[in-house]
CSV table of C-alpha atoms in Angstrom, one decimal:
chain,number,residue,atom,x,y,z
A,1,MET,CA,-116.2,-73.3,92.0
A,2,SER,CA,-112.6,-72.2,91.5
A,3,ALA,CA,-110.0,-72.3,94.3
A,4,PRO,CA,-109.3,-68.9,95.9
A,5,ALA,CA,-106.2,-67.1,94.6
A,6,GLY,CA,-103.1,-67.1,96.7
A,7,LYS,CA,-101.1,-64.2,97.9
A,8,LEU,CA,-100.0,-61.8,95.1
A,9,PHE,CA,-96.8,-59.8,95.2
A,10,THR,CA,-95.5,-57.4,92.6
A,11,SER,CA,-92.0,-56.0,91.9
A,12,GLU,CA,-90.8,-53.7,89.1
A,13,SER,CA,-87.6,-53.1,87.2
A,14,VAL,CA,-86.3,-50.5,84.8
A,15,THR,CA,-83.9,-50.5,81.8
A,16,GLU,CA,-80.6,-48.8,81.8
A,17,GLY,CA,-82.2,-46.1,79.6
A,18,HIS,CA,-84.7,-45.0,82.3
A,19,PRO,CA,-83.8,-41.5,83.3
A,20,ASP,CA,-83.2,-42.3,86.9
A,21,LYS,CA,-80.9,-45.2,85.9
A,22,VAL,CA,-79.0,-43.0,83.5
A,23,CYS,CA,-78.2,-40.8,86.5
A,24,ASP,CA,-77.3,-43.8,88.7
A,25,GLN,CA,-74.9,-45.1,86.1
A,26,ILE,CA,-73.2,-41.7,85.6
A,27,ALA,CA,-72.7,-41.4,89.4
A,28,ASP,CA,-71.2,-44.9,89.7
A,29,ALA,CA,-69.0,-44.4,86.6
A,30,VAL,CA,-67.6,-41.3,88.2
A,31,LEU,CA,-67.0,-43.2,91.4
A,32,ASP,CA,-65.3,-46.1,89.5
A,33,ASP,CA,-63.0,-43.6,87.8
A,34,ILE,CA,-61.8,-42.2,91.1
A,35,LEU,CA,-61.5,-45.5,92.9
A,36,GLU,CA,-59.3,-46.9,90.1
A,37,LYS,CA,-56.6,-44.3,90.9
A,38,ASP,CA,-57.5,-43.5,94.6
A,39,PRO,CA,-59.1,-46.4,96.6
A,40,ALA,CA,-59.1,-44.2,99.7
A,41,ALA,CA,-61.1,-41.4,98.1
A,42,ARG,CA,-64.3,-40.1,99.6
A,43,VAL,CA,-67.1,-39.6,97.1
A,44,ALA,CA,-70.7,-38.7,97.4
A,45,VAL,CA,-72.1,-37.5,94.1
A,46,GLU,CA,-75.6,-37.0,92.8
A,47,VAL,CA,-76.8,-36.7,89.2
A,48,CYS,CA,-79.9,-35.2,87.7
A,49,ALA,CA,-80.9,-35.1,84.1
A,50,THR,CA,-83.6,-33.5,82.0
A,51,THR,CA,-84.0,-32.5,78.3
A,52,GLY,CA,-80.6,-31.5,77.0
A,53,MET,CA,-78.8,-31.3,80.4
A,54,VAL,CA,-77.0,-33.4,83.0
A,55,MET,CA,-75.8,-32.0,86.3
A,56,VAL,CA,-73.3,-33.8,88.5
A,57,PHE,CA,-73.0,-32.4,92.1
A,58,GLY,CA,-71.8,-33.4,95.5
A,59,GLU,CA,-68.6,-34.0,97.5
A,60,MET,CA,-65.3,-35.5,96.7
A,61,THR,CA,-62.0,-35.7,98.6
A,62,THR,CA,-59.4,-37.1,96.2
A,63,ALA,CA,-56.1,-36.2,94.6
A,64,HIS,CA,-57.2,-37.8,91.3
A,65,TYR,CA,-58.5,-35.6,88.5
A,66,CYS,CA,-61.8,-36.9,87.2
A,67,ASP,CA,-63.1,-35.7,83.8
A,68,ILE,CA,-66.7,-35.7,84.8
A,69,PRO,CA,-68.2,-34.4,81.5
A,70,ALA,CA,-66.3,-37.1,79.4
A,71,ILE,CA,-67.5,-39.8,81.8
A,72,ALA,CA,-71.1,-38.6,81.7
A,73,ARG,CA,-71.1,-38.5,77.9
A,74,ALA,CA,-69.6,-41.9,77.6
A,75,VAL,CA,-72.3,-43.4,79.8
A,76,ILE,CA,-75.1,-41.7,77.9
A,77,LYS,CA,-73.6,-43.0,74.6
A,78,ASP,CA,-73.3,-46.5,75.9
A,79,VAL,CA,-76.9,-46.5,77.1
A,80,GLY,CA,-78.1,-45.6,73.6
A,81,TYR,CA,-78.9,-41.9,73.6
A,82,ASP,CA,-76.7,-41.2,70.6
A,83,ASP,CA,-79.0,-39.2,68.3
A,84,SER,CA,-81.0,-36.0,68.7
A,85,SER,CA,-84.1,-37.7,67.4
A,86,LEU,CA,-84.3,-39.6,70.8
A,87,GLY,CA,-84.6,-36.2,72.6
A,88,PHE,CA,-81.3,-36.7,74.4
A,89,ASP,CA,-77.9,-37.0,72.8
A,90,TYR,CA,-74.5,-37.5,74.4
A,91,LYS,CA,-72.9,-35.2,71.8
A,92,THR,CA,-75.0,-32.2,72.4
A,93,CYS,CA,-76.3,-32.3,76.0
A,94,ALA,CA,-74.9,-29.9,78.5
A,95,VAL,CA,-72.9,-31.4,81.4
A,96,LEU,CA,-72.8,-29.1,84.5
A,97,THR,CA,-70.7,-29.8,87.6
A,98,SER,CA,-70.8,-28.5,91.1
A,99,ILE,CA,-68.3,-30.4,93.4
A,100,LYS,CA,-66.8,-29.6,96.8
A,101,GLU,CA,-64.8,-31.4,99.4
A,102,GLN,CA,-66.3,-33.8,101.9
A,103,SER,CA,-67.3,-32.0,105.1
A,104,PRO,CA,-64.5,-32.1,107.7
A,105,ASP,CA,-67.2,-32.9,110.4
A,106,ILE,CA,-68.0,-36.1,108.6
A,107,ALA,CA,-64.4,-36.9,107.7
A,108,ARG,CA,-63.2,-36.8,111.3
A,109,GLY,CA,-65.7,-39.4,112.4
A,110,VAL,CA,-64.8,-41.7,109.5
A,111,ASN,CA,-61.0,-41.2,109.9
A,112,GLU,CA,-61.0,-42.0,113.6
A,113,ALA,CA,-64.1,-43.6,115.2
A,114,SER,CA,-65.4,-42.1,118.4
A,115,ASP,CA,-65.5,-45.5,119.9
A,116,TYR,CA,-61.9,-46.3,118.9
A,117,VAL,CA,-60.3,-48.5,121.6
A,118,GLY,CA,-57.2,-49.5,119.7
A,119,CYS,CA,-58.0,-53.1,119.2
A,120,ASP,CA,-57.0,-53.3,115.5
A,121,GLU,CA,-57.1,-51.3,112.2
A,122,PHE,CA,-60.8,-51.9,111.8
A,123,ASP,CA,-61.6,-50.2,115.1
A,124,LYS,CA,-60.3,-46.9,113.8
A,125,GLN,CA,-62.7,-46.3,110.9
A,126,GLY,CA,-66.2,-45.0,111.9
A,127,ALA,CA,-69.4,-45.3,109.9
A,128,GLY,CA,-69.8,-42.5,107.3
A,129,ASP,CA,-73.4,-41.9,108.4
A,130,GLN,CA,-76.1,-43.0,110.7
A,131,GLY,CA,-78.8,-45.3,109.4
A,132,MET,CA,-80.2,-48.8,109.2
A,133,MET,CA,-79.6,-51.3,106.4
A,134,PHE,CA,-81.5,-54.4,105.5
A,135,GLY,CA,-80.4,-57.7,104.0
A,136,TYR,CA,-82.6,-60.6,102.8
A,137,ALA,CA,-82.4,-64.0,101.3
A,138,THR,CA,-84.8,-66.7,100.4
A,139,ASP,CA,-84.5,-70.2,98.9
A,140,GLU,CA,-87.4,-69.7,96.5
A,141,THR,CA,-84.9,-69.0,93.6
A,142,PRO,CA,-81.4,-70.2,92.7
A,143,GLU,CA,-80.3,-66.6,93.2
A,144,LEU,CA,-81.7,-66.7,96.8
A,145,MET,CA,-83.8,-63.7,95.9
A,146,PRO,CA,-87.6,-63.1,95.8
A,147,LEU,CA,-89.0,-64.4,92.5
A,148,PRO,CA,-90.9,-61.2,91.5
A,149,ILE,CA,-87.8,-59.0,91.4
A,150,VAL,CA,-85.8,-61.7,89.6
A,151,LEU,CA,-88.4,-62.0,86.9
A,152,ALA,CA,-88.9,-58.2,86.6
A,153,HIS,CA,-85.1,-57.8,86.0
A,154,ALA,CA,-85.1,-60.6,83.5
A,155,VAL,CA,-87.8,-58.8,81.4
A,156,THR,CA,-85.9,-55.4,81.4
A,157,MET,CA,-82.6,-57.2,80.6
A,158,ARG,CA,-84.3,-58.9,77.7
A,159,LEU,CA,-85.7,-55.6,76.5
A,160,THR,CA,-82.3,-54.1,76.4
A,161,GLU,CA,-80.8,-57.2,74.7
A,162,ALA,CA,-83.4,-57.1,72.0
A,163,ARG,CA,-82.8,-53.4,71.4
A,164,LYS,CA,-79.0,-53.5,71.3
A,165,SER,CA,-78.8,-56.6,69.2
A,166,GLY,CA,-81.3,-55.1,66.7
A,167,GLU,CA,-83.7,-58.0,67.1
A,168,ILE,CA,-86.5,-55.5,67.8
A,169,SER,CA,-85.4,-52.5,65.7
A,170,TRP,CA,-88.1,-50.1,66.9
A,171,LEU,CA,-87.1,-50.3,70.6
A,172,ARG,CA,-85.6,-47.3,72.3
A,173,PRO,CA,-83.6,-47.1,75.5
A,174,ASP,CA,-86.3,-46.3,78.1
A,175,GLY,CA,-88.4,-49.1,79.5
A,176,LYS,CA,-90.0,-50.6,82.6
A,177,SER,CA,-91.4,-54.0,83.7
A,178,GLN,CA,-93.7,-55.1,86.5
A,179,VAL,CA,-94.3,-58.7,87.4
A,180,THR,CA,-96.9,-60.0,89.8
A,181,VAL,CA,-96.4,-63.5,91.3
A,182,GLU,CA,-99.0,-65.6,92.9
A,183,TYR,CA,-97.9,-67.6,96.0
A,184,GLU,CA,-99.3,-70.5,97.8
A,185,GLY,CA,-98.1,-70.0,101.3
A,186,ASP,CA,-94.5,-69.0,100.9
A,187,VAL,CA,-94.0,-70.9,97.6
A,188,PRO,CA,-94.3,-69.0,94.2
A,189,LYS,CA,-96.6,-70.9,91.9
A,190,ARG,CA,-97.3,-68.7,88.8
A,191,VAL,CA,-97.1,-65.3,87.2
A,192,ASP,CA,-100.4,-63.6,87.4
A,193,THR,CA,-99.6,-60.3,85.5
A,194,VAL,CA,-96.8,-58.8,83.5
A,195,VAL,CA,-96.7,-55.1,82.7
A,196,VAL,CA,-94.2,-53.7,80.2
A,197,SER,CA,-93.7,-50.2,79.1
A,198,ALA,CA,-91.2,-49.9,76.2
A,199,GLN,CA,-90.1,-46.8,74.5
A,200,HIS,CA,-90.5,-47.2,70.7
A,201,SER,CA,-90.0,-45.4,67.4
A,202,ASP,CA,-92.9,-43.3,66.0
A,203,SER,CA,-93.3,-45.7,63.0
A,204,VAL,CA,-94.5,-48.9,64.8
A,205,ASP,CA,-98.1,-49.7,65.5
A,206,GLN,CA,-99.5,-50.8,68.9
A,207,ALA,CA,-100.5,-54.3,67.6
A,208,THR,CA,-96.9,-55.0,66.5
A,209,ILE,CA,-95.5,-53.7,69.9
A,210,GLU,CA,-97.8,-55.9,71.9
A,211,ARG,CA,-97.1,-59.0,69.8
A,212,GLU,CA,-93.3,-58.7,69.7
A,213,ILE,CA,-93.0,-57.7,73.4
A,214,VAL,CA,-95.0,-60.7,74.5
A,215,GLU,CA,-93.3,-63.2,72.2
A,216,LYS,CA,-89.8,-61.9,72.0
A,217,VAL,CA,-89.3,-60.4,75.4
A,218,ILE,CA,-91.7,-61.6,78.1
A,219,LYS,CA,-91.9,-65.3,77.0
A,220,LYS,CA,-88.1,-65.4,76.5
A,221,ALA,CA,-87.5,-63.8,79.9
A,222,ILE,CA,-90.0,-65.7,82.1
A,223,PRO,CA,-89.8,-69.5,82.3
A,224,ALA,CA,-92.8,-71.1,80.7
A,225,ARG,CA,-93.6,-73.0,83.9
A,226,TYR,CA,-94.7,-69.8,85.5
A,227,LEU,CA,-97.0,-68.7,82.6
A,228,ASP,CA,-100.5,-70.1,82.0
A,229,LYS,CA,-103.7,-69.2,80.2
A,230,LYS,CA,-104.7,-66.9,83.0
A,231,THR,CA,-101.5,-64.8,83.0
A,232,ARG,CA,-102.3,-61.3,81.9
A,233,PHE,CA,-100.0,-59.1,79.7
A,234,PHE,CA,-100.3,-55.3,79.6
A,235,VAL,CA,-97.9,-53.8,77.0
A,236,ASN,CA,-97.6,-50.0,76.8
A,237,PRO,CA,-101.1,-49.6,78.4
A,238,THR,CA,-101.4,-45.9,77.3
A,239,GLY,CA,-101.0,-47.0,73.7
A,240,ARG,CA,-97.9,-44.8,73.0
A,241,PHE,CA,-94.4,-44.4,74.5
A,242,VAL,CA,-92.3,-42.4,71.9
A,243,VAL,CA,-91.0,-39.6,74.1
A,244,GLY,CA,-88.8,-41.2,76.9
A,245,GLY,CA,-85.6,-40.9,78.7
A,246,PRO,CA,-84.6,-37.6,80.2
A,247,ALA,CA,-86.6,-35.8,77.5
A,248,GLY,CA,-89.8,-37.5,78.8
A,249,ASP,CA,-89.2,-37.4,82.5
A,250,SER,CA,-86.4,-35.9,84.6
A,251,GLY,CA,-83.9,-38.3,86.2
A,252,LEU,CA,-82.3,-38.3,89.6
A,253,THR,CA,-79.9,-40.7,91.4
A,254,GLY,CA,-81.4,-42.7,94.3
A,255,ARG,CA,-85.0,-42.9,93.1
A,256,LYS,CA,-84.9,-46.6,92.3
A,257,ILE,CA,-83.7,-48.0,95.6
A,258,ILE,CA,-86.5,-50.7,95.6
A,259,VAL,CA,-85.5,-51.8,92.1
A,260,ASP,CA,-81.9,-51.8,93.2
A,261,THR,CA,-82.6,-54.2,96.2
A,262,TYR,CA,-85.4,-56.7,96.8
A,263,GLY,CA,-88.3,-55.3,94.9
A,264,GLY,CA,-90.2,-54.3,98.0
A,265,TYR,CA,-90.1,-57.8,99.5
A,266,CYS,CA,-87.8,-56.6,102.3
A,267,PRO,CA,-87.8,-53.2,104.1
A,268,HIS,CA,-85.3,-50.6,103.0
A,269,GLY,CA,-83.5,-48.3,105.3
A,270,GLY,CA,-83.9,-45.3,103.0
A,271,GLY,CA,-80.3,-44.7,101.9
A,272,ALA,CA,-79.5,-44.9,98.2
A,273,LEU,CA,-76.5,-46.7,96.8
A,274,SER,CA,-75.1,-45.1,93.6
A,275,GLY,CA,-72.5,-42.4,93.7
A,276,LYS,CA,-71.3,-43.3,97.2
A,277,ASP,CA,-67.9,-44.7,98.1
A,278,PRO,CA,-67.9,-47.7,100.5
A,279,SER,CA,-67.2,-45.7,103.6
A,280,LYS,CA,-70.9,-44.8,103.4
A,281,VAL,CA,-72.7,-47.6,105.2
A,282,ASP,CA,-75.8,-47.0,103.1
A,283,ARG,CA,-73.9,-48.9,100.5
A,284,SER,CA,-71.3,-51.1,102.3
A,285,GLY,CA,-73.7,-52.0,105.1
A,286,LEU,CA,-76.5,-53.0,102.7
A,287,TYR,CA,-74.1,-55.2,100.7
A,288,MET,CA,-72.8,-56.8,103.9
A,289,ALA,CA,-76.3,-57.5,105.1
A,290,ARG,CA,-77.1,-59.3,101.8
A,291,TYR,CA,-73.9,-61.2,102.1
A,292,ILE,CA,-74.8,-62.5,105.5
A,293,CYS,CA,-78.3,-63.4,104.6
A,294,LYS,CA,-77.3,-65.3,101.5
A,295,ASN,CA,-74.7,-67.3,103.3
A,296,LEU,CA,-77.1,-68.2,106.1
A,297,VAL,CA,-79.7,-69.5,103.6
A,298,ALA,CA,-77.0,-71.3,101.5
A,299,ALA,CA,-75.7,-72.9,104.7
A,300,GLY,CA,-79.1,-74.3,105.5
A,301,VAL,CA,-79.6,-72.3,108.7
A,302,CYS,CA,-83.0,-71.1,107.5
A,303,LYS,CA,-85.1,-71.0,104.4
A,304,ARG,CA,-85.4,-67.2,104.4
A,305,VAL,CA,-84.0,-64.5,106.6
A,306,GLU,CA,-84.1,-60.7,107.1
A,307,LEU,CA,-81.3,-58.9,108.8
A,308,GLU,CA,-81.2,-55.2,110.0
A,309,VAL,CA,-78.0,-53.5,110.9
A,310,ALA,CA,-77.9,-50.0,112.3
A,311,TYR,CA,-75.0,-47.6,112.6
A,312,ALA,CA,-74.2,-44.3,114.3
A,313,ILE,CA,-72.0,-41.8,112.3
A,314,GLY,CA,-68.4,-41.9,113.5
A,315,ARG,CA,-68.7,-45.2,115.4
A,316,ALA,CA,-67.2,-48.4,114.2
A,317,ARG,CA,-69.5,-50.9,115.8
A,318,PRO,CA,-73.2,-51.2,114.9
A,319,VAL,CA,-75.6,-50.0,117.5
A,320,SER,CA,-78.0,-52.9,116.8
A,321,VAL,CA,-78.3,-56.1,114.8
A,322,TYR,CA,-81.6,-57.8,114.3
A,323,VAL,CA,-82.4,-61.2,112.7
A,324,ASP,CA,-85.7,-62.7,111.7
A,325,THR,CA,-85.9,-66.1,110.1
A,326,PHE,CA,-89.7,-66.0,109.9
A,327,GLY,CA,-89.9,-69.3,111.8
A,328,THR,CA,-87.8,-71.2,109.2
A,329,GLY,CA,-84.6,-71.5,111.1
A,330,VAL,CA,-83.2,-74.8,112.4
A,331,VAL,CA,-82.3,-72.9,115.5
A,332,GLY,CA,-83.9,-69.8,117.2
A,333,ASP,CA,-83.3,-66.3,115.9
A,334,ASP,CA,-81.2,-65.4,119.0
A,335,SER,CA,-78.9,-68.3,118.1
A,336,VAL,CA,-78.7,-67.1,114.5
A,337,ALA,CA,-77.8,-63.6,115.7
A,338,LYS,CA,-75.0,-65.1,117.8
A,339,ILE,CA,-73.7,-67.1,114.7
A,340,VAL,CA,-73.7,-63.8,112.7
A,341,SER,CA,-71.7,-62.0,115.4
A,342,GLU,CA,-69.1,-64.9,115.5
A,343,VAL,CA,-68.7,-65.3,111.7
A,344,PHE,CA,-69.1,-61.7,110.3
A,345,ASP,CA,-67.3,-58.5,111.2
A,346,LEU,CA,-69.7,-55.6,110.7
A,347,ARG,CA,-67.3,-52.8,111.4
A,348,PRO,CA,-67.1,-50.6,108.2
A,349,GLY,CA,-63.4,-51.0,107.8
A,350,ALA,CA,-63.6,-54.7,108.0
A,351,VAL,CA,-66.6,-54.8,105.6
A,352,ILE,CA,-64.7,-52.7,103.0
A,353,LYS,CA,-61.6,-54.9,103.3
A,354,ASN,CA,-63.3,-58.3,103.4
A,355,LEU,CA,-65.7,-57.6,100.5
A,356,ARG,CA,-62.9,-55.8,98.6
A,357,LEU,CA,-65.2,-52.8,98.1
A,358,ALA,CA,-62.5,-50.1,97.5
A,359,ARG,CA,-62.2,-50.8,93.8
A,360,PRO,CA,-64.1,-49.8,90.6
A,361,ILE,CA,-66.9,-52.3,90.5
A,362,TYR,CA,-70.0,-50.1,90.8
A,363,ARG,CA,-71.1,-49.1,87.3
A,364,ALA,CA,-71.7,-52.8,86.6
A,365,ALA,CA,-73.9,-53.0,89.7
A,366,ALA,CA,-76.1,-49.9,88.8
A,367,ASN,CA,-78.4,-51.7,86.4
A,368,TYR,CA,-80.9,-54.6,86.9
A,369,GLY,CA,-80.4,-54.7,90.7
A,370,HIS,CA,-77.3,-54.6,92.9
A,371,LEU,CA,-78.3,-57.9,94.4
A,372,GLY,CA,-78.9,-61.4,93.2
A,373,ARG,CA,-76.7,-61.4,90.1
A,374,GLY,CA,-73.2,-61.1,88.9
A,375,ASP,CA,-69.9,-62.0,90.4
A,376,PHE,CA,-70.0,-59.3,93.1
A,377,PRO,CA,-68.3,-60.1,96.4
A,378,TRP,CA,-71.5,-59.7,98.4
A,379,GLU,CA,-73.1,-62.5,96.3
A,380,LYS,CA,-70.5,-65.1,97.2
A,381,THR,CA,-71.4,-68.0,99.5
A,382,ASP,CA,-67.9,-68.6,100.9
A,383,LYS,CA,-68.9,-68.5,104.6
A,384,ILE,CA,-70.9,-71.8,104.6
A,385,ASP,CA,-68.2,-73.9,106.4
A,386,GLU,CA,-67.7,-71.3,109.1
A,387,ILE,CA,-71.4,-70.9,109.7
A,388,ALA,CA,-71.8,-74.7,109.9
A,389,LYS,CA,-69.1,-74.9,112.5
A,390,GLU,CA,-70.8,-72.3,114.6
A,391,LEU,CA,-74.3,-73.8,114.0
A,392,ALA,CA,-73.1,-77.1,115.4
A,393,LYS,CA,-72.7,-75.4,118.8
A,394,TYR,CA,-76.4,-74.8,118.9
A,395,THR,CA,-77.7,-78.1,117.4
A,396,ILE,CA,-75.8,-80.7,119.5
């Protein structure tokens, strides 16, 4: 009799050619263009796309002129939609814009916080919206991220690499992956199932697609130690994926927030990331929460941790901070919360300055997850010594 299976958890990722990700990238490319010339700009843009059309709409307050159609076309070309045979072409698609200034009712709360007491410069800037943001970190991977989302991103990154290098000539820009990991307790042991949907040319047969995706994509992206004879592979389960991108499905910013963060392993407050300048705590607060959690795990305070931070629009200080180490902390959660309050400044102005968020770094974050990769400031573990100093107060 075989042993019972452990807990299964699944996460998904999408390629940069997925219609929602095309929109996220355009939004963040617009933001980057503005922040390069005007770091104090207020930007909240959304993008939608469908066959033959992109629309960029939202609010901006900036003195910098932004050539939105040129930026959108450059992103679409870079992604790989460069020929009409793909159903979407950067040269011929329409780019529509509808932009207005930021609401003065929002601006007044950001420019001068309602709880301003004149302590320092960071007391003056209020949160750009209400909302709660979650951070998470776990020691189950070197990235301090959950394994399912790490592997799902690895597969989609490999899909894009094989396409752009020409190694798999029949691949097209759109694609998705889904990875199911089996856990024993809280320890990932094996990959149970991998699902890949890859857009392809009309000339390739299903047998070739399955063989090359398994051998050249999945097995190169997922370490062999996680794959065994029982691992199941499902490649293009419908048997055909020729029509893709915005021609196959409309795209919209903010529809891949679980892909962008922890793959569902951690709650999400609901706010999207792309297209928002860092005065919006949907973005800066989430990055800060990740930064805190990663540093806590890296410092050995706990093996995994979840952090919730909540803000009120127009107020500088969070209305609540909640920490849960799931029983893995070397001290209690109340003590961890006190360490957080001593080491990290959660006021939006301080977050923006300390993480250096008012600069053009966001297009690079739009694909394959905002968290757990790259040299982004919220991925640094530069607070370990400060945390250790505070931790000593509770472990003597």
